[in-house]
Coordinates of C-alpha atoms and ligand atoms in Angstrom, one line a residue:
M1 CA 136.3 99.5 104.6
L2 CA 133.5 101.5 103.1
E3 CA 130.7 99.6 106.1
D4 CA 133.0 102.0 108.6
I5 CA 133.5 105.0 105.8
V6 CA 128.8 104.4 105.6
K7 CA 128.8 103.5 109.9
K8 CA 131.1 107.4 110.6
Q9 CA 128.5 109.0 107.9
Y10 CA 125.3 107.3 109.9
K11 CA 127.0 108.8 113.3
E12 CA 126.9 112.1 111.8
F13 CA 123.5 112.1 111.6
G14 CA 123.1 111.4 114.9
I15 CA 122.8 107.4 115.0
D16 CA 124.4 105.5 117.1
E17 CA 126.6 102.3 116.7
D18 CA 123.2 99.8 117.9
V19 CA 120.7 101.3 115.9
Y20 CA 122.6 101.2 113.0
E21 CA 123.8 97.7 113.4
F22 CA 120.0 96.7 114.4
G23 CA 119.1 97.9 110.9
K24 CA 121.8 95.5 109.4
K25 CA 121.0 92.6 111.5
V26 CA 117.6 93.2 109.6
L27 CA 118.7 93.6 106.3
E28 CA 120.5 90.4 106.4
D29 CA 117.2 88.2 105.6
L30 CA 115.3 91.1 103.1
K31 CA 117.8 90.2 100.3
P32 CA 115.9 87.6 98.7
R33 CA 112.4 89.8 99.3
F34 CA 114.3 93.0 97.4
D35 CA 115.1 90.4 94.6
D36 CA 111.4 90.0 93.9
I37 CA 110.9 94.3 94.0
D38 CA 113.2 94.5 91.9
K39 CA 111.9 92.4 89.3
V40 CA 108.9 93.2 89.5
A41 CA 110.5 97.1 89.1
E42 CA 111.8 95.4 85.6
I43 CA 109.4 94.8 84.0
N44 CA 106.7 97.9 84.7
H45 CA 109.7 100.0 83.5
L46 CA 109.8 97.4 80.4
R47 CA 106.0 97.8 80.3
V48 CA 106.1 101.7 80.5
M49 CA 108.6 101.6 78.3
K50 CA 106.7 99.3 75.7
A51 CA 103.8 102.4 75.5
F52 CA 106.3 105.4 75.2
A53 CA 108.2 103.5 72.2
K54 CA 104.4 102.6 70.6
N55 CA 103.1 106.6 71.0
R56 CA 106.2 108.1 69.9
V57 CA 107.3 109.8 73.0
R58 CA 108.8 113.0 71.0
T59 CA 110.7 116.5 71.9
E60 CA 107.7 118.0 70.6
C61 CA 105.8 116.4 73.3
F62 CA 107.2 118.7 76.2
N63 CA 106.8 121.5 74.5
T64 CA 104.6 123.9 76.6
A65 CA 101.3 124.6 75.6
T66 CA 99.3 127.5 76.5
G67 CA 95.5 129.1 76.8
Y68 CA 92.7 126.4 75.7
G69 CA 95.7 124.2 74.6
Y70 CA 93.1 122.6 71.5
D71 CA 95.8 120.1 69.6
D72 CA 98.5 120.3 73.2
V73 CA 100.2 117.8 71.4
G74 CA 102.3 116.1 74.7
R75 CA 98.6 116.6 76.6
D76 CA 97.1 114.2 74.4
T77 CA 100.0 111.7 73.9
L78 CA 100.9 111.0 77.9
E79 CA 96.9 109.5 77.7
D80 CA 97.7 107.7 74.4
V81 CA 100.9 105.9 76.7
Y82 CA 98.5 105.8 80.4
A83 CA 95.6 104.1 78.3
D84 CA 98.2 101.6 76.5
L85 CA 100.0 101.2 79.5
F86 CA 97.3 100.2 82.1
H87 CA 94.9 98.9 79.3
G88 CA 92.2 101.2 78.9
E89 CA 90.8 102.8 76.2
A90 CA 91.4 106.1 77.2
A91 CA 93.2 108.2 79.9
L92 CA 92.5 111.6 81.3
V93 CA 96.0 112.5 82.6
R94 CA 96.3 116.4 84.1
P95 CA 97.7 119.3 86.5
Q96 CA 94.1 120.8 86.5
I97 CA 93.3 117.2 88.6
T98 CA 94.5 118.8 91.3
C99 CA 94.9 115.8 93.8
G100 CA 94.3 111.9 94.6
T101 CA 90.5 113.3 96.0
H102 CA 90.2 115.8 93.3
A103 CA 89.9 112.7 90.5
L104 CA 88.0 110.0 92.5
A105 CA 85.3 113.2 92.9
L106 CA 85.5 114.1 89.6
A107 CA 84.9 110.1 88.5
L108 CA 82.0 110.2 90.8
M109 CA 80.3 113.1 89.8
S110 CA 81.1 112.9 86.3
N111 CA 79.9 109.1 86.0
L112 CA 76.7 109.4 88.4
R113 CA 73.3 110.2 88.1
P114 CA 70.3 111.9 90.7
G115 CA 68.8 108.1 91.7
D116 CA 71.4 107.2 90.6
E117 CA 73.8 105.0 94.4
L118 CA 77.1 104.4 94.9
L119 CA 78.1 101.3 96.5
S120 CA 81.5 100.7 98.3
P121 CA 81.6 96.4 99.0
V122 CA 85.2 96.9 100.9
G123 CA 84.4 99.3 103.7
K124 CA 84.2 103.1 104.6
P125 CA 86.8 104.1 102.1
Y126 CA 89.5 107.0 102.5
D127 CA 88.5 109.9 104.7
T128 CA 89.1 112.8 102.0
L129 CA 85.9 111.3 100.3
E130 CA 83.5 110.5 102.9
E131 CA 82.4 114.1 102.2
V132 CA 82.8 114.0 98.4
I133 CA 80.5 111.3 98.9
G134 CA 78.0 112.3 101.7
I135 CA 78.8 110.3 105.0
R136 CA 79.5 113.4 106.4
E137 CA 77.3 116.2 105.4
S138 CA 78.8 118.6 102.8
K139 CA 78.3 121.4 100.4
G140 CA 78.3 120.0 96.6
S141 CA 78.4 115.8 98.1
L142 CA 77.0 113.2 96.5
A143 CA 74.3 112.8 98.4
E144 CA 73.8 116.8 97.6
Y145 CA 72.5 115.7 94.2
G146 CA 70.3 112.8 95.0
I147 CA 72.8 109.9 94.9
S148 CA 72.6 108.0 97.4
Y149 CA 75.7 105.2 98.9
R150 CA 76.0 102.6 100.1
Q151 CA 78.6 100.4 102.2
V152 CA 79.3 96.5 103.2
D153 CA 82.3 96.6 105.1
L154 CA 85.2 93.3 105.2
L155 CA 84.3 90.5 106.9
E156 CA 86.9 90.2 110.1
D157 CA 88.7 88.2 108.4
G158 CA 89.7 91.0 105.0
S159 CA 87.5 89.1 102.8
F160 CA 84.6 89.8 101.0
D161 CA 81.1 89.5 102.7
Y162 CA 79.9 88.2 99.3
E163 CA 76.4 87.6 100.9
T164 CA 75.7 91.1 102.2
I165 CA 77.3 92.8 98.7
K166 CA 75.1 90.9 96.9
K167 CA 71.9 92.3 99.0
A168 CA 73.3 95.2 98.6
I169 CA 73.6 95.2 95.4
N170 CA 69.9 97.0 93.5
E171 CA 68.2 98.6 91.6
K172 CA 69.5 101.5 91.9
T173 CA 73.0 100.9 92.3
R174 CA 74.7 101.9 89.3
L175 CA 78.6 102.5 89.9
V176 CA 80.8 100.3 92.6
T177 CA 83.6 101.4 94.2
I178 CA 86.3 100.0 95.3
Q179 CA 89.4 100.8 97.1
R180 CA 92.9 99.2 96.8
S181 CA 95.1 100.1 99.6
K182 CA 94.5 100.5 102.8
G183 CA 94.6 104.1 103.5
Y184 CA 93.9 104.9 107.1
A185 CA 92.4 101.9 108.6
T186 CA 93.8 98.6 110.1
R187 CA 92.1 96.8 107.0
P188 CA 94.4 94.8 104.6
T189 CA 95.3 96.1 101.2
L190 CA 94.1 94.4 98.3
S191 CA 95.8 92.2 95.6
V192 CA 95.0 93.1 92.2
E193 CA 94.0 89.3 91.6
S194 CA 91.3 90.1 94.6
I195 CA 90.1 92.7 92.9
G196 CA 89.8 91.3 89.9
E197 CA 87.5 88.0 91.7
L198 CA 85.5 91.5 93.5
I199 CA 84.0 92.3 90.0
S200 CA 83.9 89.3 88.8
F201 CA 81.6 88.8 91.5
V202 CA 79.5 92.0 91.2
K203 CA 79.3 91.8 88.2
N204 CA 77.9 88.5 87.2
I205 CA 74.4 90.1 89.6
K206 CA 75.3 93.2 87.6
P207 CA 76.8 93.1 83.8
D208 CA 76.4 97.6 83.9
V209 CA 77.6 98.8 87.0
I210 CA 80.8 100.8 86.3
V211 CA 83.2 99.6 88.7
M212 CA 85.8 102.2 90.2
V213 CA 88.6 101.0 91.9
D214 CA 90.7 104.0 93.6
N215 CA 94.1 102.6 92.6
C216 CA 96.6 105.5 94.8
Y217 CA 99.8 104.0 96.5
G218 CA 99.0 100.5 94.2
E219 CA 100.6 101.4 91.3
F220 CA 103.1 98.8 90.1
V221 CA 103.3 97.5 93.4
E222 CA 102.4 94.6 90.8
T223 CA 103.2 93.9 87.4
I224 CA 99.1 93.5 87.2
E225 CA 96.8 96.6 87.7
P226 CA 93.0 97.1 88.4
L227 CA 91.7 97.0 84.5
D228 CA 93.2 93.8 83.5
V229 CA 90.7 92.8 86.3
G230 CA 88.0 94.4 84.6
A231 CA 87.8 97.4 86.5
D232 CA 85.8 100.3 84.3
M233 CA 87.6 102.9 85.5
M234 CA 91.0 103.2 88.0
V235 CA 91.8 106.6 89.5
G236 CA 95.3 108.0 91.3
S237 CA 97.6 111.3 92.1
L238 CA 100.5 111.9 90.2
I239 CA 102.3 113.0 93.4
K240 CA 102.1 109.6 94.7
N241 CA 102.6 106.7 92.7
L242 CA 102.3 107.0 89.9
G243 CA 104.4 110.9 89.3
G244 CA 107.2 109.1 90.3
G245 CA 108.9 112.0 92.8
L246 CA 108.5 115.0 89.6
A247 CA 105.4 115.8 89.2
P248 CA 104.3 118.3 90.7
I249 CA 100.3 118.3 90.8
G250 CA 98.5 116.3 88.8
G251 CA 95.8 113.2 89.0
Y252 CA 94.4 110.4 86.2
I253 CA 91.5 108.2 85.4
V254 CA 92.3 106.0 82.5
G255 CA 89.9 102.8 81.4
K256 CA 86.4 103.3 79.0
K257 CA 86.2 105.8 76.7
E258 CA 82.8 106.0 78.2
C259 CA 83.3 107.3 81.1
I260 CA 86.6 108.8 80.1
D261 CA 84.4 111.5 77.8
N262 CA 82.0 111.8 81.7
A263 CA 85.0 112.6 82.9
A264 CA 87.0 115.1 80.4
Y265 CA 83.5 117.0 80.4
R266 CA 83.0 117.1 84.3
L267 CA 86.7 118.5 84.2
T268 CA 85.9 121.3 81.8
S269 CA 82.6 121.7 80.5
P270 CA 79.7 119.8 78.8
G271 CA 81.0 120.4 74.6
L272 CA 84.8 120.7 75.4
G273 CA 85.9 117.9 77.2
K274 CA 89.6 116.7 76.6
E275 CA 89.8 119.3 74.1
V276 CA 91.0 122.3 76.0
G277 CA 92.7 122.1 79.4
A278 CA 96.7 123.0 78.7
S279 CA 99.4 121.2 79.6
L280 CA 101.3 124.4 80.8
G281 CA 104.7 123.7 81.4
V282 CA 104.4 120.5 83.6
I283 CA 103.9 117.8 81.2
N284 CA 108.0 116.1 80.9
T285 CA 107.8 116.0 84.5
F286 CA 104.4 114.3 83.9
Y287 CA 107.0 112.0 81.1
Q288 CA 109.6 111.8 82.9
G289 CA 108.3 111.0 86.7
L290 CA 106.6 108.0 84.9
F291 CA 109.8 107.0 83.1
F292 CA 111.1 106.6 87.1
A293 CA 107.8 105.9 88.3
P294 CA 109.0 101.0 88.7
T295 CA 111.9 102.4 90.4
V296 CA 111.2 104.4 92.8
V297 CA 108.2 102.4 93.9
A298 CA 110.3 99.7 94.7
S299 CA 112.6 102.0 96.8
A300 CA 109.2 103.4 98.3
L301 CA 108.3 99.2 98.6
K302 CA 111.7 98.3 100.3
G303 CA 111.4 101.1 102.8
A304 CA 108.1 99.6 103.4
I305 CA 109.8 96.4 104.2
F306 CA 112.8 96.9 106.3
A307 CA 110.1 99.5 108.4
A308 CA 108.3 96.3 109.7
N309 CA 110.7 94.2 110.2
I310 CA 112.8 96.3 112.3
Y311 CA 109.8 97.8 114.4
E312 CA 107.8 93.9 114.1
R313 CA 111.1 92.7 115.5
L314 CA 110.9 95.2 118.9
G315 CA 106.8 94.5 119.6
F316 CA 104.5 96.5 117.2
D317 CA 102.8 95.6 115.6
V318 CA 102.6 96.6 111.8
H319 CA 100.5 96.3 109.1
P320 CA 101.2 94.7 107.1
N321 CA 103.8 92.3 108.9
A322 CA 107.2 91.3 108.6
T323 CA 106.7 88.6 105.5
E324 CA 103.5 88.8 104.2
P325 CA 102.9 89.8 101.0
R326 CA 103.2 93.4 99.7
Y327 CA 100.0 95.2 97.1
D328 CA 100.9 99.5 98.1
I329 CA 103.4 100.9 99.6
I330 CA 101.9 102.2 103.1
Q331 CA 103.5 100.2 105.9
A332 CA 101.0 100.7 109.5
I333 CA 102.9 101.1 112.7
S334 CA 100.7 101.3 115.8
F335 CA 102.6 102.9 118.9
H336 CA 99.8 102.2 120.5
K337 CA 101.5 106.1 122.5
P338 CA 100.8 109.6 120.9
E339 CA 104.2 109.5 122.1
G340 CA 105.5 107.1 119.4
L341 CA 103.2 108.2 116.6
I342 CA 105.1 111.5 117.1
G343 CA 108.5 110.2 118.0
F344 CA 107.9 108.1 115.2
C345 CA 107.7 110.7 112.4
E346 CA 110.6 113.0 114.6
G347 CA 112.6 111.0 113.3
I348 CA 111.3 110.6 109.3
Q349 CA 111.1 115.1 109.6
A350 CA 114.2 114.9 110.5
A351 CA 116.0 112.6 108.0
A352 CA 114.6 114.8 105.3
P353 CA 115.9 117.0 102.3
V354 CA 113.9 120.0 102.7
D355 CA 112.4 121.2 106.7
S356 CA 114.4 118.4 108.5
Y357 CA 115.1 120.8 111.4
V358 CA 111.1 121.1 111.8
T359 CA 109.2 119.5 114.6
P360 CA 106.1 117.8 113.2
E361 CA 103.2 118.7 115.7
P362 CA 99.5 117.8 115.0
W363 CA 96.6 120.1 113.4
D364 CA 93.0 119.7 112.2
M365 CA 93.7 119.3 108.9
P366 CA 91.5 119.9 105.8
G367 CA 89.1 117.0 105.3
Y368 CA 89.8 115.0 107.9
D369 CA 87.7 114.4 111.3
D370 CA 90.7 113.7 114.3
Q371 CA 93.9 115.7 114.4
V372 CA 96.7 114.6 112.3
I373 CA 100.7 114.7 112.4
M374 CA 102.4 114.8 109.3
A375 CA 106.4 114.9 109.1
A376 CA 107.4 115.4 105.4
G377 CA 110.0 117.0 103.6
A378 CA 109.5 117.2 100.4
F379 CA 110.6 118.7 97.3
I380 CA 107.3 118.2 96.2
Q381 CA 105.3 119.5 99.0
G382 CA 102.4 117.1 100.6
S383 CA 103.7 114.7 98.3
S384 CA 103.3 110.8 99.6
I385 CA 105.7 109.7 97.2
E386 CA 108.4 110.5 99.2
L387 CA 109.3 109.6 102.3
S388 CA 106.8 110.8 105.2
A389 CA 104.1 109.8 107.9
D390 CA 101.1 110.5 109.0
G391 CA 98.4 109.2 111.4
P392 CA 95.2 110.2 112.8
L393 CA 95.7 111.2 116.9
R394 CA 93.3 108.5 117.9
A395 CA 94.1 105.1 119.0
P396 CA 96.0 103.0 118.6
Y397 CA 98.1 105.9 117.1
T398 CA 99.5 104.6 113.4
A399 CA 102.1 105.7 111.8
F400 CA 101.2 104.7 108.6
F401 CA 104.7 105.2 106.9
Q402 CA 105.2 105.6 103.1
G403 CA 107.7 107.1 99.9
G404 CA 110.9 107.5 99.6
L405 CA 112.5 107.9 96.5
T406 CA 115.4 107.0 96.6
W407 CA 116.0 102.9 98.7
N408 CA 118.7 105.3 101.0
H409 CA 117.0 107.6 101.8
A410 CA 114.0 105.5 102.8
K411 CA 116.3 103.3 105.1
Q412 CA 118.0 106.4 106.6
G413 CA 114.4 108.0 107.3
I414 CA 114.4 104.9 109.2
L415 CA 117.9 104.3 110.9
T416 CA 116.4 108.0 112.2
S417 CA 113.0 106.9 113.9
L418 CA 114.3 104.4 115.1
Q419 CA 117.1 106.7 117.1
K420 CA 113.9 108.8 118.2
L421 CA 112.2 105.7 119.4
K422 CA 114.7 105.4 121.2
E423 CA 115.8 108.3 122.9
K424 CA 111.9 108.2 124.5
G425 CA 112.2 104.9 125.5
M426 CA 110.4 103.6 123.2
V427 CA 112.8 100.3 122.5
T428 CA 115.1 98.4 124.1
L429 CA 117.8 96.9 121.3
Ligands
PLP1 C1 95.7 109.5 98.8 C2 94.6 109.0 98.9 C3 93.2 109.2 99.1 C4 93.6 111.0 98.3 O1 94.5 112.1 97.7 P1 95.0 113.2 97.8 O2 96.0 113.5 95.9 O3 95.4 113.3 99.3 O4 94.3 114.3 97.2 C5 92.4 108.4 98.5 N1 92.8 107.4 98.3 C6 93.1 106.9 98.8 C7 92.9 105.8 99.4 C8 94.2 107.6 99.4 O5 95.4 106.6 99.6

């Protein structure tokens, strides 16, 4: 009965019955996995609640602070919540940190000094960091300040190249950056456990090296986070996982007090540090977003797994594959043809709550080398914890799909993408 109504509703959205039935069949096998995802969300929910209670989150925290922001209780309490929740000594969680790239640049630039060397033992970092580091020449890069960079790629099978990493660590190596999520690459995403193994290896060779983990898209996918396995800093964006879809801006850094202090003095000013930076009227969304985040991440994960199972069955290359464990919320689907990538994005856009009537087109996005196509009809502009898909227009024409504030929406988006691909003759069901 209800099933018939659901089917009819989908039909009104232009989803054919065979598309709906295909999705339904795929879902039947996914129930045990979805149960596990709900368990992880439950555990993370309880961790959040514990940190809220311990730090006495209260109505006063939601007061709007303006101006310098001295003694901004909402801001200071939230930073204590983050530090407790993720087992750091301190945290910087601010609307003045404009995005993930900014948070990462801040952590790097404040903890490195001229003459130091930065090492990435996990291959090329996320596209926007190329300009931060100076891999691509750029105004204000670390390279301009005399900070050198070294990189060791992952081995063919995705494992760490320990031998070459050992050789790459030298007297100048000051900071090691580890990117948890694959980003716009087809390498595997790292589990927190494997990040821990890499950190132990590196610190064994050079104990005083600072290890930073780019934690974007990884938060709350597992029940432990990078600081639990020896990282000195973990860094991310609030318009991804931890903002829970509510934070309208922001980034965070959690970790060792010394590292966080350095970042604070760089974000504001030497002498001022964490003492200034009014939380304005947005801090309540940071709290409420964090409260929702475990459930939102679970919805996004279900969407990613559903998409992997659908498109793998239809013969496309999917990373991770249909059955692999998950360490971030990103699903990569390689269509090997530009029309596949573009069609997929059109479907995600058509299913969006905002701007569902527009058609996404490839464009030259600042900070990226190739043209990028993006589908996002988000409540928060550019938010990728909301249902979104994007990908650079280069072979193998991979769509990076992520987000979904609710599972229902993730499911609707994926079925709409499948409908578009069917209409373009890219799939036969
Ligand atoms: C999104 C992302 C970034 C950059 O964050 P922005 O908010 O887009 O600036 C950096 N690293 C990884 C792995 C990311 O996913």
